[in-house]
Coordinates of C-alpha atoms in Angstrom, one line a residue:
M1 CA 134.5 164.3 36.9
K2 CA 136.5 161.4 35.4
D3 CA 137.6 160.1 38.5
R4 CA 134.0 160.4 39.9
R5 CA 133.0 158.6 36.8
N6 CA 135.4 155.5 37.3
F7 CA 134.4 155.6 40.9
L8 CA 130.7 155.2 39.8
L9 CA 131.2 152.5 37.7
G10 CA 133.3 150.6 40.4
A11 CA 130.2 151.0 43.0
T12 CA 128.3 149.4 40.1
G13 CA 130.9 146.5 39.5
A14 CA 130.7 145.8 43.0
I15 CA 126.9 146.1 43.4
G16 CA 127.3 143.4 40.3
A17 CA 129.2 140.7 41.7
A18 CA 127.3 141.2 45.2
A19 CA 123.7 140.5 42.7
V20 CA 125.7 137.8 41.3
T21 CA 126.6 135.8 44.4
S22 CA 123.6 135.8 46.1
G23 CA 121.5 135.2 42.8
A24 CA 123.8 132.2 42.8
A25 CA 122.9 130.9 46.5
S26 CA 119.3 131.2 46.4
A27 CA 118.6 130.8 42.7
A28 CA 116.8 127.8 43.1
A29 CA 114.7 129.5 46.0
R30 CA 114.2 132.5 43.9
N31 CA 111.0 131.1 42.1
K32 CA 109.4 129.4 44.9
S33 CA 106.2 131.0 46.4
L34 CA 106.0 132.6 49.9
P35 CA 105.5 129.6 52.1
Q36 CA 102.4 129.4 53.6
I37 CA 102.0 128.9 57.6
K38 CA 98.9 127.6 58.8
S39 CA 97.9 128.6 61.9
A40 CA 97.4 125.4 64.4
K41 CA 92.9 124.6 64.3
G42 CA 93.8 122.7 67.6
S43 CA 91.6 123.5 70.5
D44 CA 93.6 121.1 72.8
F45 CA 97.1 120.1 73.6
R46 CA 96.8 116.8 71.9
T47 CA 95.4 118.1 68.4
I48 CA 97.9 120.9 68.8
R49 CA 100.6 118.2 69.2
E50 CA 99.6 115.7 66.7
E51 CA 99.2 119.2 64.4
L52 CA 103.0 119.7 65.0
T53 CA 104.1 116.1 64.3
K54 CA 102.2 115.5 61.0
S55 CA 103.8 119.6 59.7
F56 CA 107.5 117.8 59.6
V57 CA 108.5 117.3 56.3
E58 CA 110.9 114.4 55.3
E59 CA 114.0 116.1 55.9
D60 CA 112.8 115.7 59.6
K61 CA 111.0 112.8 60.3
D62 CA 113.6 112.2 63.1
L63 CA 111.7 114.8 64.8
R64 CA 108.6 113.4 63.8
K65 CA 109.3 109.8 65.0
W66 CA 110.5 111.9 68.2
L67 CA 107.0 113.4 68.3
Q68 CA 105.1 110.6 68.0
V69 CA 106.9 108.9 71.5
F70 CA 104.0 110.5 73.2
D71 CA 100.7 110.1 71.1
K72 CA 99.6 107.5 73.2
D73 CA 98.7 109.7 76.4
V74 CA 99.1 108.6 79.8
A75 CA 95.3 107.8 81.3
S76 CA 95.6 104.8 78.1
L77 CA 99.0 103.9 79.7
S78 CA 97.1 104.0 83.1
S79 CA 95.5 101.8 81.8
I80 CA 98.1 99.0 80.5
A81 CA 99.5 99.5 83.7
V82 CA 96.6 98.4 85.6
R83 CA 95.2 95.4 83.3
T84 CA 99.0 94.2 83.2
A85 CA 99.5 93.6 87.1
G86 CA 96.0 91.8 86.7
Q87 CA 97.2 89.6 84.4
N88 CA 100.4 89.2 86.8
W89 CA 98.4 88.4 89.8
N90 CA 96.6 85.8 88.2
K91 CA 99.5 83.8 86.5
I92 CA 101.0 84.1 90.3
A93 CA 97.9 83.0 92.0
A94 CA 97.4 80.1 90.0
K95 CA 100.7 78.9 90.9
G96 CA 99.1 78.8 94.3
E97 CA 99.6 81.4 96.7
P98 CA 99.0 85.0 95.8
K99 CA 101.3 88.1 95.2
F100 CA 100.7 89.5 97.8
D101 CA 99.2 88.1 101.3
P102 CA 95.6 89.9 101.6
R103 CA 95.3 89.9 105.1
Q104 CA 97.6 92.7 105.6
V105 CA 94.8 95.5 104.8
E106 CA 96.9 97.6 106.6
Q107 CA 100.4 96.9 105.2
N108 CA 99.0 96.7 101.8
L109 CA 96.9 100.1 102.0
S110 CA 100.1 101.8 103.1
I111 CA 102.0 100.5 100.4
A112 CA 99.5 101.0 97.9
S113 CA 99.4 104.8 99.4
S114 CA 102.8 105.8 98.8
L115 CA 103.5 103.8 95.5
L116 CA 100.7 105.8 94.7
D117 CA 101.9 109.0 95.9
D118 CA 104.9 108.2 94.0
A119 CA 103.0 107.3 90.4
L120 CA 100.8 110.9 90.7
R121 CA 104.5 112.6 90.9
F122 CA 105.7 110.4 88.3
R123 CA 102.7 110.8 86.0
N124 CA 103.2 115.2 86.9
E125 CA 106.7 114.4 85.1
L126 CA 105.2 112.5 82.4
A127 CA 103.6 115.6 81.4
A128 CA 105.5 117.9 82.1
L129 CA 108.1 116.6 79.6
E130 CA 105.3 115.7 77.4
I131 CA 104.2 119.5 77.3
A132 CA 108.1 120.8 76.9
A133 CA 108.8 118.6 74.1
V134 CA 105.9 120.2 72.0
N135 CA 107.0 123.8 73.5
E136 CA 110.5 122.7 71.8
G137 CA 109.1 121.4 68.8
L138 CA 106.9 124.6 67.9
H139 CA 110.2 127.0 68.4
Y140 CA 111.8 124.6 66.0
Q141 CA 109.0 124.9 63.6
Q142 CA 108.7 128.5 64.3
G143 CA 112.5 129.3 63.2
L144 CA 111.9 126.8 60.7
Q145 CA 109.6 128.7 58.7
S146 CA 111.4 131.8 59.8
L147 CA 114.0 130.6 57.8
Q148 CA 112.1 129.6 55.1
V149 CA 110.4 132.8 54.8
A150 CA 114.6 134.7 54.8
E151 CA 115.1 132.7 52.3
Y152 CA 112.1 133.7 50.0
V153 CA 112.9 137.4 50.9
I154 CA 116.3 137.2 49.7
A155 CA 116.0 134.9 46.3
N156 CA 113.3 137.7 45.1
S157 CA 115.3 140.8 46.3
S158 CA 118.7 140.9 44.9
S159 CA 121.0 144.4 44.5
E160 CA 120.1 144.8 41.0
P161 CA 117.8 147.3 41.0
A162 CA 119.9 149.2 42.8
A163 CA 122.6 148.7 40.2
E164 CA 120.1 149.6 37.4
A165 CA 119.4 152.7 38.6
L166 CA 122.8 153.5 39.5
S167 CA 123.4 153.0 35.6
E168 CA 121.0 155.5 34.1
A169 CA 121.8 157.8 36.7
Y170 CA 126.1 157.2 35.5
R171 CA 124.3 158.1 31.3
I172 CA 122.1 161.1 32.5
A173 CA 125.7 162.4 34.3
A174 CA 127.8 161.6 31.5
G175 CA 125.8 163.9 29.1
V176 CA 126.1 166.6 31.4
E177 CA 129.4 166.6 32.7
N178 CA 131.0 169.3 30.6
K179 CA 128.3 171.0 31.2
K180 CA 129.2 173.9 34.4
T181 CA 125.4 174.5 35.2
V182 CA 123.4 174.4 38.6
E183 CA 121.6 171.8 36.0
S184 CA 124.6 169.6 35.8
E185 CA 125.6 170.0 39.6
R186 CA 122.2 168.7 41.1
T187 CA 122.1 165.7 38.5
L188 CA 126.0 164.3 39.6
A189 CA 124.8 165.0 43.0
D190 CA 121.9 162.7 42.6
A191 CA 124.2 160.3 40.8
D192 CA 125.9 160.0 44.0
A193 CA 123.0 159.5 46.2
A194 CA 122.3 156.2 44.0
K195 CA 125.7 155.3 44.2
N196 CA 125.6 155.9 48.2
F197 CA 121.8 153.4 48.0
A198 CA 123.6 150.6 45.9
N199 CA 126.1 150.3 48.5
F200 CA 123.9 150.4 51.2
N201 CA 121.9 147.8 49.3
A202 CA 124.2 145.4 48.4
V203 CA 125.6 145.9 52.5
Q204 CA 122.1 145.1 53.8
H205 CA 121.6 142.0 50.9
D206 CA 125.1 140.8 52.2
A207 CA 124.1 141.2 56.0
A208 CA 120.7 138.8 55.7
L209 CA 122.2 136.4 53.8
S210 CA 125.0 135.8 57.2
N211 CA 122.1 135.9 59.5
M212 CA 120.5 133.0 57.2
V213 CA 123.4 130.6 57.4
I214 CA 123.7 131.7 61.3
A215 CA 120.0 131.6 61.6
R216 CA 120.2 127.7 59.9
N217 CA 123.1 126.2 61.8
S218 CA 121.9 127.5 64.9
L219 CA 118.5 125.4 63.7
S220 CA 120.5 122.5 63.3
A221 CA 122.3 123.2 66.3
H222 CA 118.4 123.1 68.5
K223 CA 117.5 119.0 66.5
A224 CA 121.3 117.9 67.2
E225 CA 120.5 118.9 71.0
L226 CA 116.8 117.6 71.0
L227 CA 117.8 113.9 68.8
Q228 CA 121.0 113.8 70.8
Q229 CA 121.5 110.7 73.3
G230 CA 122.1 111.9 77.2
S231 CA 120.7 115.6 76.2
A232 CA 118.6 117.2 78.6
K233 CA 116.0 118.5 75.9
N234 CA 115.7 114.8 74.8
F235 CA 112.5 114.9 76.3
K236 CA 111.6 111.7 74.2
E237 CA 114.3 109.6 75.8
R238 CA 113.6 111.2 79.5
Y239 CA 110.0 109.9 78.6
L240 CA 110.8 107.1 78.0
R241 CA 113.1 106.5 80.9
L242 CA 111.0 107.4 83.6
L243 CA 107.4 105.7 82.2
P244 CA 108.5 101.9 83.6
Y245 CA 108.7 103.6 86.9
Y246 CA 105.4 105.1 86.4
M247 CA 104.3 102.2 85.0
E248 CA 105.8 99.9 87.8
S249 CA 104.3 102.0 91.0
L250 CA 100.8 101.8 89.6
G251 CA 101.3 98.5 88.7
E252 CA 101.8 97.0 91.9
A253 CA 100.1 99.9 93.6
Y254 CA 96.5 98.3 92.2
Q255 CA 98.1 94.6 93.4
R256 CA 98.8 96.4 96.8
S257 CA 95.0 97.5 96.9
Y258 CA 93.5 94.3 95.3
A259 CA 95.0 92.5 98.3
A260 CA 93.8 94.7 100.4
S261 CA 90.3 94.3 98.9
L262 CA 90.2 90.8 99.5
A263 CA 90.2 91.0 103.4
F264 CA 89.0 94.2 103.7
T265 CA 85.4 93.2 104.9
E266 CA 85.5 90.3 107.0
L267 CA 88.2 92.2 109.1
Y268 CA 87.1 96.1 109.0
G269 CA 83.7 95.7 107.4
P270 CA 81.8 96.6 104.1
N271 CA 83.9 98.6 101.4
S272 CA 83.9 99.9 97.8
E273 CA 83.9 96.4 95.7
L274 CA 87.7 97.1 93.7
E275 CA 87.9 94.5 90.7
L276 CA 90.9 92.6 88.8
F277 CA 91.5 94.1 85.4
T278 CA 93.1 91.7 83.2
S279 CA 94.2 91.2 79.5
D280 CA 90.4 90.9 78.5
T281 CA 89.1 93.8 80.3
T282 CA 88.5 96.8 78.1
D283 CA 89.2 100.5 78.3
D284 CA 85.5 101.1 78.8
T285 CA 84.9 99.0 82.1
I286 CA 87.9 100.4 83.4
R287 CA 86.8 104.1 83.1
K288 CA 83.1 103.7 84.2
W289 CA 84.8 101.5 87.8
S290 CA 86.9 105.0 88.1
E291 CA 84.0 107.5 87.4
K292 CA 82.1 105.0 90.6
Q293 CA 85.0 105.8 92.3
F294 CA 85.3 109.7 91.8
L295 CA 81.8 110.1 94.0
L296 CA 82.9 107.9 97.4
S297 CA 83.6 110.7 99.4
P298 CA 81.0 113.3 100.4
Y299 CA 83.0 116.5 99.1
R300 CA 83.0 115.3 95.5
E301 CA 79.3 115.2 95.5
K302 CA 79.3 119.0 97.2
I303 CA 82.2 120.0 93.9
L304 CA 80.0 118.7 91.6
A305 CA 77.2 120.9 93.2
E306 CA 78.9 123.6 93.1
F307 CA 80.7 123.3 89.6
S308 CA 79.6 122.2 86.1
Q309 CA 79.7 118.4 85.3
E310 CA 82.0 119.8 82.3
Q311 CA 84.0 121.6 84.4
V312 CA 85.0 118.4 87.1
T313 CA 86.3 115.1 85.6
A314 CA 86.3 111.6 87.4
G315 CA 90.2 111.1 86.2
D316 CA 91.7 108.3 85.4
V317 CA 92.4 104.6 86.8
V318 CA 95.1 106.6 89.1
D319 CA 93.2 109.4 90.6
A320 CA 90.2 105.9 91.1
L321 CA 92.7 104.3 93.1
V322 CA 93.6 107.1 95.2
A323 CA 89.9 107.3 95.8
W324 CA 89.9 104.4 96.7
C325 CA 93.1 104.0 99.0
R326 CA 91.7 107.1 101.0
N327 CA 88.3 105.6 101.4
S328 CA 89.4 102.0 102.6
I329 CA 91.7 104.0 105.2
D330 CA 88.8 105.8 106.4
L331 CA 86.6 103.0 106.7
M332 CA 89.5 101.5 108.4
E333 CA 89.9 104.3 111.5
A334 CA 86.9 104.6 111.8
A335 CA 86.1 101.2 112.3
A336 CA 89.5 101.0 115.1
Q337 CA 87.5 103.2 116.9
H338 CA 85.0 100.5 117.6
E339 CA 87.9 97.6 118.1
T340 CA 89.4 96.2 121.4
E341 CA 92.6 94.9 122.5
F342 CA 93.2 92.4 125.2
T343 CA 95.7 89.5 125.9
V344 CA 94.7 86.1 126.8
L345 CA 96.2 83.3 128.1
I346 CA 95.7 79.5 126.7
P347 CA 97.4 77.0 129.2
L348 CA 98.4 73.8 127.3
R349 CA 97.7 71.3 129.7
Q350 CA 95.1 72.5 132.4
E351 CA 91.5 72.7 132.1
I352 CA 90.9 76.4 131.3
L353 CA 88.1 77.0 133.9
A354 CA 87.5 74.7 136.6
N355 CA 84.8 72.5 135.4
L356 CA 83.0 69.9 137.9
D357 CA 81.4 67.4 135.5
G358 CA 84.6 66.7 133.4
T359 CA 83.1 67.5 130.0
R360 CA 86.0 70.1 129.4
K361 CA 89.1 68.5 129.0
P362 CA 92.5 70.3 128.8
L363 CA 94.4 70.8 125.2
V364 CA 97.5 68.6 125.9
S365 CA 97.0 65.7 128.2
A366 CA 99.1 64.9 130.9
A367 CA 101.1 61.6 129.4
Q368 CA 100.8 63.4 126.1
Y369 CA 102.7 67.0 127.4
T370 CA 105.5 64.5 129.4
T371 CA 105.7 62.2 126.8
A372 CA 106.3 65.1 124.0
L373 CA 109.0 67.2 126.8
D374 CA 111.0 64.6 127.9
D375 CA 110.9 61.8 125.1
G376 CA 109.6 63.4 122.1
S377 CA 110.2 66.6 119.5
G378 CA 108.6 68.8 122.4
I379 CA 105.7 69.5 119.5
F380 CA 102.6 70.3 120.8
E381 CA 99.4 70.5 118.5
F382 CA 96.4 71.8 118.9
K383 CA 92.9 73.4 118.1
L384 CA 91.8 76.1 119.7
T385 CA 87.8 77.5 119.9
K386 CA 85.9 80.4 120.4
E387 CA 84.4 79.0 123.2
M388 CA 88.3 78.1 124.6
L389 CA 89.4 81.6 124.3
F390 CA 87.1 83.8 125.4
E391 CA 84.4 82.2 127.5
D392 CA 84.0 84.7 130.7
Y393 CA 83.1 83.2 134.0
G394 CA 79.2 83.4 133.1
G395 CA 79.7 80.4 131.1
E396 CA 79.1 83.1 127.8
I397 CA 80.6 83.7 124.8
L398 CA 82.3 87.0 125.2
D399 CA 80.3 89.4 122.0
L400 CA 83.0 89.8 119.5
D401 CA 83.7 90.1 115.8
R402 CA 86.6 90.6 113.5
V403 CA 88.6 88.7 115.8
R404 CA 92.4 89.2 114.6
M405 CA 95.8 88.2 116.9
I406 CA 98.2 90.8 116.3
G407 CA 100.9 89.5 118.7
V408 CA 101.6 85.9 120.6
G409 CA 103.9 84.8 122.6
L410 CA 105.4 81.8 125.1
L411 CA 105.1 81.6 128.9
V412 CA 106.7 78.9 130.9
S413 CA 106.1 78.3 135.1
M414 CA 108.3 75.5 136.4
A415 CA 107.3 72.3 138.4
T416 CA 108.8 73.5 142.3
P417 CA 109.0 76.4 144.1
G418 CA 112.5 77.9 143.0
E419 CA 113.1 75.9 140.3
E420 CA 113.1 79.3 138.3
A421 CA 117.0 79.5 140.2
V422 CA 117.9 77.2 138.1
L423 CA 117.6 79.8 134.8
Q424 CA 116.6 77.0 132.3
V425 CA 117.0 79.3 128.8
Y426 CA 113.6 77.3 126.1
S427 CA 113.1 78.6 122.7
G428 CA 109.8 77.6 121.0
R429 CA 108.2 78.4 117.2
I430 CA 104.9 79.0 117.0
T431 CA 103.0 77.7 114.1
V432 CA 99.2 79.3 112.9
A433 CA 97.2 77.7 110.4
S434 CA 97.1 79.5 107.6
L435 CA 93.6 81.1 106.2
S436 CA 92.3 81.9 102.6
V437 CA 90.4 84.9 101.4
A438 CA 87.8 84.7 98.8
G439 CA 89.0 85.1 95.7
A440 CA 92.6 84.0 96.2
P441 CA 94.3 81.3 97.5
I442 CA 96.1 80.9 101.0
F443 CA 99.2 82.7 101.9
K444 CA 101.6 80.6 103.3
R445 CA 103.0 82.2 106.3
P446 CA 105.7 81.5 108.2
P447 CA 106.3 80.6 112.0
V448 CA 106.3 82.9 114.2
T449 CA 110.4 82.1 116.6
I450 CA 110.7 83.0 120.2
G451 CA 114.4 82.8 121.1
R452 CA 113.9 82.3 124.4
I453 CA 110.6 81.9 126.3
K454 CA 110.0 83.9 129.9
L455 CA 109.2 82.3 133.0
A456 CA 105.5 82.4 133.8
S457 CA 104.9 85.4 136.8
Q458 CA 101.7 85.7 138.4
S459 CA 100.1 88.6 136.1
G460 CA 101.2 86.9 132.9
P461 CA 103.2 88.9 130.6
S462 CA 104.7 91.5 132.0
N463 CA 105.1 94.0 128.8
D464 CA 105.3 93.7 125.2
S465 CA 108.5 92.5 125.4
D466 CA 106.8 89.0 126.5
L467 CA 104.8 89.2 123.1
V468 CA 106.0 88.5 119.6
Y469 CA 104.3 91.1 117.5
S470 CA 104.8 89.8 113.7
D471 CA 103.8 89.7 110.2
A472 CA 103.5 85.8 110.7
I473 CA 100.8 86.0 112.8
H474 CA 99.0 89.7 112.1
N475 CA 95.4 89.1 111.4
L476 CA 94.9 85.9 111.7
K477 CA 92.4 84.4 113.4
P478 CA 93.1 82.4 116.8
D479 CA 90.6 79.7 116.5
T480 CA 92.5 77.3 114.3
L481 CA 94.9 74.5 114.4
W482 CA 98.1 75.5 116.1
K483 CA 101.6 73.9 116.6
I484 CA 104.3 74.8 119.5
R485 CA 107.9 73.4 119.9
I486 CA 110.0 74.0 123.0
S487 CA 113.3 73.5 122.6
Q488 CA 115.8 73.2 125.4
R489 CA 118.9 76.0 124.6
S490 CA 121.2 75.3 127.6
I491 CA 121.2 75.1 131.2
R492 CA 122.9 77.5 133.8
A493 CA 123.0 75.9 137.0
R494 CA 125.1 74.2 139.6
P495 CA 126.7 71.5 138.8
Q496 CA 125.1 69.5 140.8
A497 CA 121.4 71.3 140.0
I498 CA 122.5 69.9 135.9
L499 CA 121.4 66.5 136.2
A500 CA 118.2 67.6 138.0
A501 CA 117.7 70.4 135.8
A502 CA 117.7 68.2 132.6
K503 CA 114.6 66.3 131.8
R504 CA 112.2 69.4 129.8
S505 CA 109.1 67.8 132.2
K506 CA 110.3 70.2 134.5
I507 CA 108.4 72.6 132.9
D508 CA 105.0 72.6 134.7
E509 CA 102.8 74.3 132.5
V510 CA 103.2 76.0 129.1
L511 CA 100.8 79.0 128.5
L512 CA 100.1 80.4 124.8
A513 CA 99.5 84.3 125.5
I514 CA 97.9 85.7 121.9
R515 CA 97.3 89.9 122.0
I516 CA 94.3 89.7 120.6
R517 CA 92.7 92.6 118.8
A518 CA 88.4 92.9 117.7
F519 CA 85.4 94.5 117.3
I520 CA 82.5 94.8 120.1
K521 CA 79.3 93.9 118.7
S522 CA 77.5 95.1 121.4
I523 CA 78.4 99.4 120.4

């Protein structure tokens, strides 16, 4: 029985030691009240994120700053992007030339569409990063709150009650240890049970302390992972790295779309207006323009008829630009169905049509022609008119509208039969006067260089290889000022024929070939 007593005293001492250890570890928290865990009041994602950001206390202020990066929503950033792009457009235009050529409507719309595809993808990725950041923040907050509750429970539940119960069992057992009765044996059995309970409670208490330490370490690792530079879970860093790509894609898409809008009506007919947003433009102005674009498609009207206005939103300026570009491409393709293409040949020194009364003069006189080729620089300057280009044999002007060029070429014919055998090689340069559009300064087009001017056949240009399809003349009007320069590059002939071929006046005629695209008004 003495051994039994010593054993019970040893157990009591162990329990007391455990109680002292846990009490020292959590003495500061023992008198604290149970942490109050508040339910999120937000009914939308943004409000929940704002509540989460505010919930982080001073020791987690770095996480608060981490989440504050997402305070400005993507719609506001989109408005900033288009305002900045519009302001930059004005700055560049003030220097004398727009950033993008307004007459390159097809190219501008194509590039804008591609950039808007990028912008939509970037916007989805930005939204996904924000959601991931909030989810990680909520996960961290959940772990933090669970840790606080665990600390409270451990601080306020020690092994002292078990130790007191064991001491009482020992005292009772001491009073009956010399009595050999059934009752005394039962009392000693109760003391054994109390000892086992005390030992179990002490182990459980120590395990809870260990789990709390593990949870705290895990939470610290989680926080470090969120803040670590280069970490896959540093969503703030990834968000800020992706944001410039989004704003650049959206800004250039807006500039391309605005450039296309300036010449769209002239080349393809009426279109919805695209405003120039600048630093003075308010968010409300951008929002109202965006809402107008939402109704451009009849399908959207159908959607609004099927769903309530609250369920269908117009979206931000990105969605509006997508709608504007799609509508513009639809209008352009519809107009193209009523367009025609053909090639016009303009001789420089001969009358375009027989004119018996002599009122019509050639573009270049015989004297100017000879002087320019043999004694001068080989430069011809003239102005084409619609009469020269589109007068038919009946003396009427073709019923064309929205006339523009898509290709140009030069051909030469030789003065005497068989002269083609000399195979003289000429190059040419064509400069067409650049034209302005309303709302933008003139975009200066470069000249078109033709490496080798071919000999004219009876049928004119034999194929597309005789014409140059260049951005330098694309969508320019043909009835404007022209400058053509003919340069002799080399002569390939028998020695006795070189002298005879040396003069450029061996060229009997220079023909200007223009590929025209136009809208037929009579259709």
